[in-house]
PDB file of C-alpha atoms in Angstrom:
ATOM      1  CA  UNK A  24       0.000   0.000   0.000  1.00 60.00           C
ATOM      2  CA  UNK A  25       1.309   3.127  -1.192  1.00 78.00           C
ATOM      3  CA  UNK A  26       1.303   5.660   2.301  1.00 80.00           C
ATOM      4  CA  UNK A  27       1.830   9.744   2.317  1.00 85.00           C
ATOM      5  CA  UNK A  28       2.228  11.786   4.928  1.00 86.00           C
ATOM      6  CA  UNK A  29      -0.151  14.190   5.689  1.00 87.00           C
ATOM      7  CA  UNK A  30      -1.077  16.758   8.835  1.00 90.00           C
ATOM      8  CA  UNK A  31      -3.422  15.093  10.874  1.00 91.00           C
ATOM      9  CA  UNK A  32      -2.825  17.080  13.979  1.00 93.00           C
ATOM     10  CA  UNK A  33      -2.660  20.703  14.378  1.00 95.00           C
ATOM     11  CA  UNK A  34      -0.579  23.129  16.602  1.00 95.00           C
ATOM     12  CA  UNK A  35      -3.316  24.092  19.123  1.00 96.00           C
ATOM     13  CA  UNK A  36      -4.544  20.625  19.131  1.00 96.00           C
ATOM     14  CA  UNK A  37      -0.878  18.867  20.120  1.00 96.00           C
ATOM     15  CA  UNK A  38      -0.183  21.789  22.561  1.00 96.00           C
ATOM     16  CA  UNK A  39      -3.775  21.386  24.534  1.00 96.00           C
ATOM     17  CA  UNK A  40      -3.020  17.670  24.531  1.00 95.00           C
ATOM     18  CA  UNK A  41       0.631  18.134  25.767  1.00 96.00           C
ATOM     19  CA  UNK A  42       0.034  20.875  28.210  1.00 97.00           C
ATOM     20  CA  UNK A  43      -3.226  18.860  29.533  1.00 96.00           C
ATOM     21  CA  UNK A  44      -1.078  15.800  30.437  1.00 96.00           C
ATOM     22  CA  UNK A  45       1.318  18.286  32.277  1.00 97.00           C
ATOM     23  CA  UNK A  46      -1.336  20.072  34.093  1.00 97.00           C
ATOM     24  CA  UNK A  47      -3.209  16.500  35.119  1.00 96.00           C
ATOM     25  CA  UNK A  48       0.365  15.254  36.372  1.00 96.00           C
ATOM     26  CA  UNK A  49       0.795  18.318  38.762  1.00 97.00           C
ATOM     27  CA  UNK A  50      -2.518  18.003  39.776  1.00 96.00           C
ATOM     28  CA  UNK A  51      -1.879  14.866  41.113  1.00 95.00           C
ATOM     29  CA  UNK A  52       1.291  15.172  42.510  1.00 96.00           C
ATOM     30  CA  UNK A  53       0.527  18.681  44.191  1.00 95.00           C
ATOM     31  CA  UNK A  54      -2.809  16.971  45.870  1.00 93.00           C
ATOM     32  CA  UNK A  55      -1.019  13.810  47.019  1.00 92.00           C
ATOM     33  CA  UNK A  56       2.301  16.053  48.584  1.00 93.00           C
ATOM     34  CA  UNK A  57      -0.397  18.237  50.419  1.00 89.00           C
ATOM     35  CA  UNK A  58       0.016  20.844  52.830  1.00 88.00           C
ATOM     36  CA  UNK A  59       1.483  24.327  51.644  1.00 89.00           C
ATOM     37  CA  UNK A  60       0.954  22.839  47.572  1.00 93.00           C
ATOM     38  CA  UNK A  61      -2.553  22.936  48.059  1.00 93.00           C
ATOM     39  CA  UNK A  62      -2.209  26.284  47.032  1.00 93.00           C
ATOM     40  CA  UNK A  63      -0.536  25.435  43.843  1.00 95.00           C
ATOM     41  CA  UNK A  64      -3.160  22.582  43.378  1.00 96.00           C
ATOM     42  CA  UNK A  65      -5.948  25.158  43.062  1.00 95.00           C
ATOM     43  CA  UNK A  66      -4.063  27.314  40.906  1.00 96.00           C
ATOM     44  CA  UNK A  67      -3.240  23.865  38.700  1.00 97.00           C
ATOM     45  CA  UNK A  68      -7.231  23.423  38.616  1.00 97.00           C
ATOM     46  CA  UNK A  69      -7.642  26.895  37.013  1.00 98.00           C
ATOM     47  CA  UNK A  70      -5.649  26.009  34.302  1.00 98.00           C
ATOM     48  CA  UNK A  71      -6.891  22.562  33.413  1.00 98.00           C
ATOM     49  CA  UNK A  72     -10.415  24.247  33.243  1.00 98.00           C
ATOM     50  CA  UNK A  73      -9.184  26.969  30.442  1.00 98.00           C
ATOM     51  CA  UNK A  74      -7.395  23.645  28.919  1.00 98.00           C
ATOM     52  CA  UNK A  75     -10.845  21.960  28.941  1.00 98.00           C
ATOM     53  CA  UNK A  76     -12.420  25.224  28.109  1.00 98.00           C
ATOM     54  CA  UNK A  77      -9.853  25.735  24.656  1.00 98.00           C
ATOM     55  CA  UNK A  78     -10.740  22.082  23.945  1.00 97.00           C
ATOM     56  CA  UNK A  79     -14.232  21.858  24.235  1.00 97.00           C
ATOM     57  CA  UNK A  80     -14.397  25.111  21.997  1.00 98.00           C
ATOM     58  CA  UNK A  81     -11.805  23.523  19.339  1.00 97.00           C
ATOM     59  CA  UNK A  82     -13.954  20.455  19.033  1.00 96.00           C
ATOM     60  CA  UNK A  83     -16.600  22.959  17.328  1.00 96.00           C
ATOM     61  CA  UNK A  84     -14.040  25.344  15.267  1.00 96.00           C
ATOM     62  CA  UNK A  85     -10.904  23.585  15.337  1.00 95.00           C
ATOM     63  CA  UNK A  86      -9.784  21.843  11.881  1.00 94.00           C
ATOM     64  CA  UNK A  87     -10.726  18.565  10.493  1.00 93.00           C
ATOM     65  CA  UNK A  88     -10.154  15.912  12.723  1.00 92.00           C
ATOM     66  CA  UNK A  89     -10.301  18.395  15.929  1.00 94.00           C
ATOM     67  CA  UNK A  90     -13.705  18.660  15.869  1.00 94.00           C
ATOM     68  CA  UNK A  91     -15.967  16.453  17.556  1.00 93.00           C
ATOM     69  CA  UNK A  92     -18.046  16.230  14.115  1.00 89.00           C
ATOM     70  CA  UNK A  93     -15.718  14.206  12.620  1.00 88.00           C
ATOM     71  CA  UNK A  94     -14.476  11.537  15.354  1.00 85.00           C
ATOM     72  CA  UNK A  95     -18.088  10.886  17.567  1.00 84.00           C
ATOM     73  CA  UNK A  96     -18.384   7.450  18.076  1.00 79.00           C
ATOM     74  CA  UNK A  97     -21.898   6.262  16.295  1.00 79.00           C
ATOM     75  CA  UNK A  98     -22.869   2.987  17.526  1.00 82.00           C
ATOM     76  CA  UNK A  99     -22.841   1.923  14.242  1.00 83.00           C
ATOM     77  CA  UNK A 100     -19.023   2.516  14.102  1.00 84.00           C
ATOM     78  CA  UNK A 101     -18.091   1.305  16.405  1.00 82.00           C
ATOM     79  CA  UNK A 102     -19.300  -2.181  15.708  1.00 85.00           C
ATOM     80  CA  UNK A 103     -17.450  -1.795  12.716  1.00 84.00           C
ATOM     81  CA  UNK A 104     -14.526  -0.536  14.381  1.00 81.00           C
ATOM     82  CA  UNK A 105     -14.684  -4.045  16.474  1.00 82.00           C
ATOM     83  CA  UNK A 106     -15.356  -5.898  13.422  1.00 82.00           C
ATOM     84  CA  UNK A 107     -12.247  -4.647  11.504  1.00 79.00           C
ATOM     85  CA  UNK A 108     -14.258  -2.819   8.690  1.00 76.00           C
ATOM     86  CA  UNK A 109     -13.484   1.020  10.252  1.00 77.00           C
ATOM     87  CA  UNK A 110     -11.712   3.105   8.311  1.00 77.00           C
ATOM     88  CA  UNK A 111     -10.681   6.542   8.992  1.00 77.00           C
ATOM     89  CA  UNK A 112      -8.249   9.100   9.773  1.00 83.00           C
ATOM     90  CA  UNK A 113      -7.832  10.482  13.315  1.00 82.00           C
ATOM     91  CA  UNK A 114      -9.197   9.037  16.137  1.00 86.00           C
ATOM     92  CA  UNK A 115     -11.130   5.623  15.814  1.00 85.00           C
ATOM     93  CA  UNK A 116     -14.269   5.151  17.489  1.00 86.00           C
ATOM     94  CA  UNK A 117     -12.970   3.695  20.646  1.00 86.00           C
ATOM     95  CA  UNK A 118     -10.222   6.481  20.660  1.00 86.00           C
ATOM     96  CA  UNK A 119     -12.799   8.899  20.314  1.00 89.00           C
ATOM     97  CA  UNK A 120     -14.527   7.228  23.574  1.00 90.00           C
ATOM     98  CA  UNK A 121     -11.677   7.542  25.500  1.00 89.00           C
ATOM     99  CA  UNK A 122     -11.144  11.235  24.346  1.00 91.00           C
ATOM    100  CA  UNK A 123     -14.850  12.145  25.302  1.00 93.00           C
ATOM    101  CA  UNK A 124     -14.709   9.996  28.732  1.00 94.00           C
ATOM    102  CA  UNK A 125     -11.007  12.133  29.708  1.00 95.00           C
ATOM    103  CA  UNK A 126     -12.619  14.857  28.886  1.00 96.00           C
ATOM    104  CA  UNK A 127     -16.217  13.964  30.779  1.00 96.00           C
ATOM    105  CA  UNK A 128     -14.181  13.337  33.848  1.00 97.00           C
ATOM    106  CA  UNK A 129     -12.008  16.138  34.035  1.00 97.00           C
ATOM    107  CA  UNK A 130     -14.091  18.571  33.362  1.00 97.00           C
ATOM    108  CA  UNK A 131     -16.138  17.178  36.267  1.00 98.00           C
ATOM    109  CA  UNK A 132     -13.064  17.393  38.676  1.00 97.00           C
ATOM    110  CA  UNK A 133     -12.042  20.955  37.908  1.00 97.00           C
ATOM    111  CA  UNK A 134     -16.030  22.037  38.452  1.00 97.00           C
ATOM    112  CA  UNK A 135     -15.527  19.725  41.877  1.00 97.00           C
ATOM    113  CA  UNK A 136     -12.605  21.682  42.759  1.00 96.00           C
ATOM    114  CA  UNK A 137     -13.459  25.396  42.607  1.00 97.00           C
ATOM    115  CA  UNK A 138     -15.853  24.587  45.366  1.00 97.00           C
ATOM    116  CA  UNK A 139     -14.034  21.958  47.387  1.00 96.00           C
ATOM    117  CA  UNK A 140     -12.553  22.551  50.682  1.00 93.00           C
ATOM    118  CA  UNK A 141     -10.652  20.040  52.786  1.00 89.00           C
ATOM    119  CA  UNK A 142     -11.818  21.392  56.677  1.00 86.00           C
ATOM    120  CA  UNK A 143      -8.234  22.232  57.629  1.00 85.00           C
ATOM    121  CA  UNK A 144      -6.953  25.514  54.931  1.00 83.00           C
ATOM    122  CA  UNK A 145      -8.078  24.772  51.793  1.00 90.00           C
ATOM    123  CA  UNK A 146     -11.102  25.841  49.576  1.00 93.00           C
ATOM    124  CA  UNK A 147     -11.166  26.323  46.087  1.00 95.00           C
ATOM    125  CA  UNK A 148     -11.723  29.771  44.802  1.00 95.00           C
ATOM    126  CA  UNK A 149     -15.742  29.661  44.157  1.00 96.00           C
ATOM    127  CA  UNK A 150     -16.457  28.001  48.013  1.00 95.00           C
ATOM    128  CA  UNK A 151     -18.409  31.018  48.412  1.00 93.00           C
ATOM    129  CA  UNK A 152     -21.116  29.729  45.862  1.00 94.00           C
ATOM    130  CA  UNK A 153     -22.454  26.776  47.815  1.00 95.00           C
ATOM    131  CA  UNK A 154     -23.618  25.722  51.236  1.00 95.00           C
ATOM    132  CA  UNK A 155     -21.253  24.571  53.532  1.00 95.00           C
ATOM    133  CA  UNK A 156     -22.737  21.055  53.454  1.00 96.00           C
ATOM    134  CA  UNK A 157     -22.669  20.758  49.554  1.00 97.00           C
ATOM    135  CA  UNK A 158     -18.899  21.876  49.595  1.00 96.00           C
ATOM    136  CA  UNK A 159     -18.145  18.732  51.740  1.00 96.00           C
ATOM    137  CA  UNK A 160     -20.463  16.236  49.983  1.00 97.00           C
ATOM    138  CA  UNK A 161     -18.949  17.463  46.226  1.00 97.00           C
ATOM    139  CA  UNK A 162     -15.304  17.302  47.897  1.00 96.00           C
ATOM    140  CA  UNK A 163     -16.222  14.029  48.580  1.00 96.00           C
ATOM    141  CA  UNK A 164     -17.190  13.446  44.924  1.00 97.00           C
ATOM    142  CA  UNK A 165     -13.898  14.840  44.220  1.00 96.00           C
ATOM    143  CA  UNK A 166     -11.676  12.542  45.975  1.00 94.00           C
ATOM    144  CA  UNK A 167     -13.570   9.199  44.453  1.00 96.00           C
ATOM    145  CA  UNK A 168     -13.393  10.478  41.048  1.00 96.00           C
ATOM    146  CA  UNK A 169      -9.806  10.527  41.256  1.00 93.00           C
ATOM    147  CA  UNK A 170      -9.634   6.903  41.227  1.00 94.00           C
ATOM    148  CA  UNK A 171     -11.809   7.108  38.168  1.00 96.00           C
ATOM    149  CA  UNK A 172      -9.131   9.783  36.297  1.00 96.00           C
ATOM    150  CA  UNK A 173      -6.317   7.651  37.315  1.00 94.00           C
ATOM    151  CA  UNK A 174      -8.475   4.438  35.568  1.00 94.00           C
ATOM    152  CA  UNK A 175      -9.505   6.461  32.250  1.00 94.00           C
ATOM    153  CA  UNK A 176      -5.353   7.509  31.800  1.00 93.00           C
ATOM    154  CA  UNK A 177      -4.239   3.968  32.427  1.00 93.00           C
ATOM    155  CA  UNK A 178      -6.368   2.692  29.712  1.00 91.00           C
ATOM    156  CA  UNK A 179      -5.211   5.504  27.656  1.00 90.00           C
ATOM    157  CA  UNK A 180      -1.633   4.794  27.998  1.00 90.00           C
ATOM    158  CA  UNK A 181      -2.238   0.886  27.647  1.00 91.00           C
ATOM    159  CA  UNK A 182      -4.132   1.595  24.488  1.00 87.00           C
ATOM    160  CA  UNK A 183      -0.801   3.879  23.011  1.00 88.00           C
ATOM    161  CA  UNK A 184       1.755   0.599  24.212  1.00 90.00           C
ATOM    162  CA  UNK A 185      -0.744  -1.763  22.217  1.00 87.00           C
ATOM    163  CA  UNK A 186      -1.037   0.030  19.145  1.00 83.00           C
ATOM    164  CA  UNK A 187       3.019   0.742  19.613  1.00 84.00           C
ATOM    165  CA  UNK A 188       4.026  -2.918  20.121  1.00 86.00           C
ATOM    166  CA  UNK A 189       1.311  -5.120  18.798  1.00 87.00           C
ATOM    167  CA  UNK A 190      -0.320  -3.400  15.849  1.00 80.00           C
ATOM    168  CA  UNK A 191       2.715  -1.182  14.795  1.00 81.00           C
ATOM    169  CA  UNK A 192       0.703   2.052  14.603  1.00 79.00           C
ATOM    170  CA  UNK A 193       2.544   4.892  16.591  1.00 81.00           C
ATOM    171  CA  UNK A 194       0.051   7.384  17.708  1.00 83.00           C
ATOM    172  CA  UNK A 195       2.697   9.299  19.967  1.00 88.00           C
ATOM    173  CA  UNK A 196       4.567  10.663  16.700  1.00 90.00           C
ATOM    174  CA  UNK A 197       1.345  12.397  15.109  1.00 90.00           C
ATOM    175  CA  UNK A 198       0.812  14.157  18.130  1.00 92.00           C
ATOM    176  CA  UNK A 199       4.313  15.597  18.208  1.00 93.00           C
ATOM    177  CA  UNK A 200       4.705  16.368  14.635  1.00 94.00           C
ATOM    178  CA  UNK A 201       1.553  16.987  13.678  1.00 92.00           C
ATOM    179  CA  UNK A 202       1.370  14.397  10.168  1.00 91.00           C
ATOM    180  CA  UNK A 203       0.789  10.767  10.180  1.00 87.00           C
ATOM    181  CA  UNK A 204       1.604   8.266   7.116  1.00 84.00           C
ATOM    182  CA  UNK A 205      -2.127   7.396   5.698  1.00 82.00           C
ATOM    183  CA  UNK A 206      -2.652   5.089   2.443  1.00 78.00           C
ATOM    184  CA  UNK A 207      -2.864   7.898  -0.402  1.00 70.00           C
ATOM    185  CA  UNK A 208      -6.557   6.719  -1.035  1.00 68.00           C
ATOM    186  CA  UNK A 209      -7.611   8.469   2.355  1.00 68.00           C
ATOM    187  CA  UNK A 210      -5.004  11.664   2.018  1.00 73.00           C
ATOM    188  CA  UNK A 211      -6.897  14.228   3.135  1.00 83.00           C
ATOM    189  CA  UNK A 212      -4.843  16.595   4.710  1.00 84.00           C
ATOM    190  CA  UNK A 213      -7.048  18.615   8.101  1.00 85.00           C
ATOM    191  CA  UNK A 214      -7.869  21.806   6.985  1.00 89.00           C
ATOM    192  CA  UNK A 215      -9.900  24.760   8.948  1.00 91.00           C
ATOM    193  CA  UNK A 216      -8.904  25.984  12.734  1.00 90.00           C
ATOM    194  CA  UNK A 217      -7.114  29.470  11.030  1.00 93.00           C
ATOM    195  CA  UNK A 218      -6.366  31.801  13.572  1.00 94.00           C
ATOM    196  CA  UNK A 219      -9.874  33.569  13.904  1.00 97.00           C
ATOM    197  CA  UNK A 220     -10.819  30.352  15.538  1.00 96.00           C
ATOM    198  CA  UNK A 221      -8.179  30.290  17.534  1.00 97.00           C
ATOM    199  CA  UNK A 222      -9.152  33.670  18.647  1.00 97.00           C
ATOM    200  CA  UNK A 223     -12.337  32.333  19.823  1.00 97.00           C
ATOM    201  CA  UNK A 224     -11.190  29.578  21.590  1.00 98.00           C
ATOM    202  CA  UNK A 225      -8.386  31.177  23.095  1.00 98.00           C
ATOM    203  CA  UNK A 226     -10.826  33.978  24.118  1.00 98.00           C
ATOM    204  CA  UNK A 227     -13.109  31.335  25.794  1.00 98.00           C
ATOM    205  CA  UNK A 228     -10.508  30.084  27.708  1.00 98.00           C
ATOM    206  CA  UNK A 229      -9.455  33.029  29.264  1.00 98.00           C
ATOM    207  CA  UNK A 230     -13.239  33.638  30.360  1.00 98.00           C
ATOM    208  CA  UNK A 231     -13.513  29.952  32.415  1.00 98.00           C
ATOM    209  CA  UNK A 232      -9.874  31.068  33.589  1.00 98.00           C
ATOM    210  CA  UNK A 233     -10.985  34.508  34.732  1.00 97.00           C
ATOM    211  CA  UNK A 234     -14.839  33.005  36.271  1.00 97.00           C
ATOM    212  CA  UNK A 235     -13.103  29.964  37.792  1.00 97.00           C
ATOM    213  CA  UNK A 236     -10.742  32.444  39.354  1.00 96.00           C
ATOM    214  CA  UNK A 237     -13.280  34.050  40.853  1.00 94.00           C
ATOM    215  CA  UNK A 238     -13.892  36.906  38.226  1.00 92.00           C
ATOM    216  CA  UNK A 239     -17.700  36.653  39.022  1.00 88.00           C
ATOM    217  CA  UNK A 240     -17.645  36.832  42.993  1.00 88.00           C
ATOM    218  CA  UNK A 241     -18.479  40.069  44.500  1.00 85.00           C
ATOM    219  CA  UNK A 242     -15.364  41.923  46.020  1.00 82.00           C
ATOM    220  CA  UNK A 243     -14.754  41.406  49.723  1.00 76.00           C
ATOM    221  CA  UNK A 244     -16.062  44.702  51.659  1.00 77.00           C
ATOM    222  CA  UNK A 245     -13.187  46.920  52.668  1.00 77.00           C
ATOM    223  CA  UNK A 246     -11.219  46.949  55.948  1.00 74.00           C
ATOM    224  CA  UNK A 247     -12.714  49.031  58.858  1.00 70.00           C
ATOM    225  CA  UNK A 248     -11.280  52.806  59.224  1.00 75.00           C
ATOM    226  CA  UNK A 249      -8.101  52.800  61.242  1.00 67.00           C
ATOM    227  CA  UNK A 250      -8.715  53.352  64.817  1.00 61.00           C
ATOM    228  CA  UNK A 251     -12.283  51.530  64.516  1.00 65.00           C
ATOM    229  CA  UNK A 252     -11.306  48.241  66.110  1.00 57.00           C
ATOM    230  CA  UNK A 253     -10.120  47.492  69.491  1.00 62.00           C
ATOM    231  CA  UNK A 254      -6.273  46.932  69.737  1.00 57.00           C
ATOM    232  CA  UNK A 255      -7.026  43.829  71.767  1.00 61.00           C
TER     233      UNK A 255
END
């Protein structure tokens, strides 16, 4: 079969993958070290929701085989995905699960998170929106669907080692460079995601950055007048 290589993968697509797996990895390591990087764990939060937020947004005006048009996983193929009749460029239906789940769950944990608290110094940065007793239970929520994250990216990297070392397909190269080697019957190169649409999703991000920040809260009221308060 005569194979071409063409760009699959574009820039803002391999850097929000990339920088996602970075962001997760501090997550985790900030939450399980504790103490004074709790601080840095919230932070770390903030940023995988403007990840999320870039993504999400790219799925709709990103190019080709960014957007969640081209690689949602139809019942239909899927069976033919199991079967052996799929073809296609990008991710393959089951990919395209895995994608969708990642991003399910992570997007549920960084919502968790701006309202968590952990009863000793910690809350996240939108506490102030919810009861006391609905910080604790979705806290809770939090800490179990860490177990769930840490499931979804072991079956991720078990799926890139199979396809590595059983069916010869590297998937870790596209994402780096950008082009993968396709049969010249299905060249079609990705094409769309210019930089107006990077605009937009860029300019989305920001806006869950700034909200999850805090952006929307009302300020806190001002100190009392000097003199007002008792020195003891």
């Amino acid at each position: 079969m005569t194979t071409t290589p063409i760009r699959i993968w574009d820039l803002p697509t391999r850097l929000g993958h990339w920088l996602l797996a970075i962001l997760v990895t501090a997550a985790f390591v900030t939450a399980e070290i504790g103490g004074n990087l709790m601080e840095w764990h919230g932070r770390v939060g903030i940023a995988i929701c403007g990840v999320l937020a870039f993504r999400v947004t790219w799925g709709f005006v990103g190019s080709t085989y960014a957007r969640f048009a081209q690689f949602m996983p139809l019942p239909m193929s899927v069976l033919r995905y199991m079967r052996g009749h799929w073809q296609g460029i990008g991710h393959n239906p089951l990919g395209a699960l895995s994608v969708l789940a990642l991003l399910g769950v992570l997007a549920f944990q960084g919502a968790t998170g701006l309202v968590s608290n952990d009863d000793i110094a910690f809350e996240g940065p939108l506490y102030a929106l919810v009861a006391k007793d609905t910080s604790d239970w979705l806290s809770g929520l939090h800490r179990q669907n860490y177990w769930l994250i840490l499931g979804l990216v072991g079956l991720h990297l078990s799926a890139i080692a199979y396809y590595t070392h059983i069916r010869r397909e590297t998937l870790l190269r596209p994402m780096i460079t950008g082009f993968k080697e396709v049969s010249q019957a299905h060249a079609r190169p990705a094409s769309g995601g210019g930089p107006v649409a990077f605009f937009v999703a860029l300019t989305v991000a920001v806006g869950v950055v700034w909200a999850a920040a805090g952006g929307l809260l009302p300020p806190p009221p001002p100190p009392p007048p000097a003199g007002t308060v008792p020195a003891w």
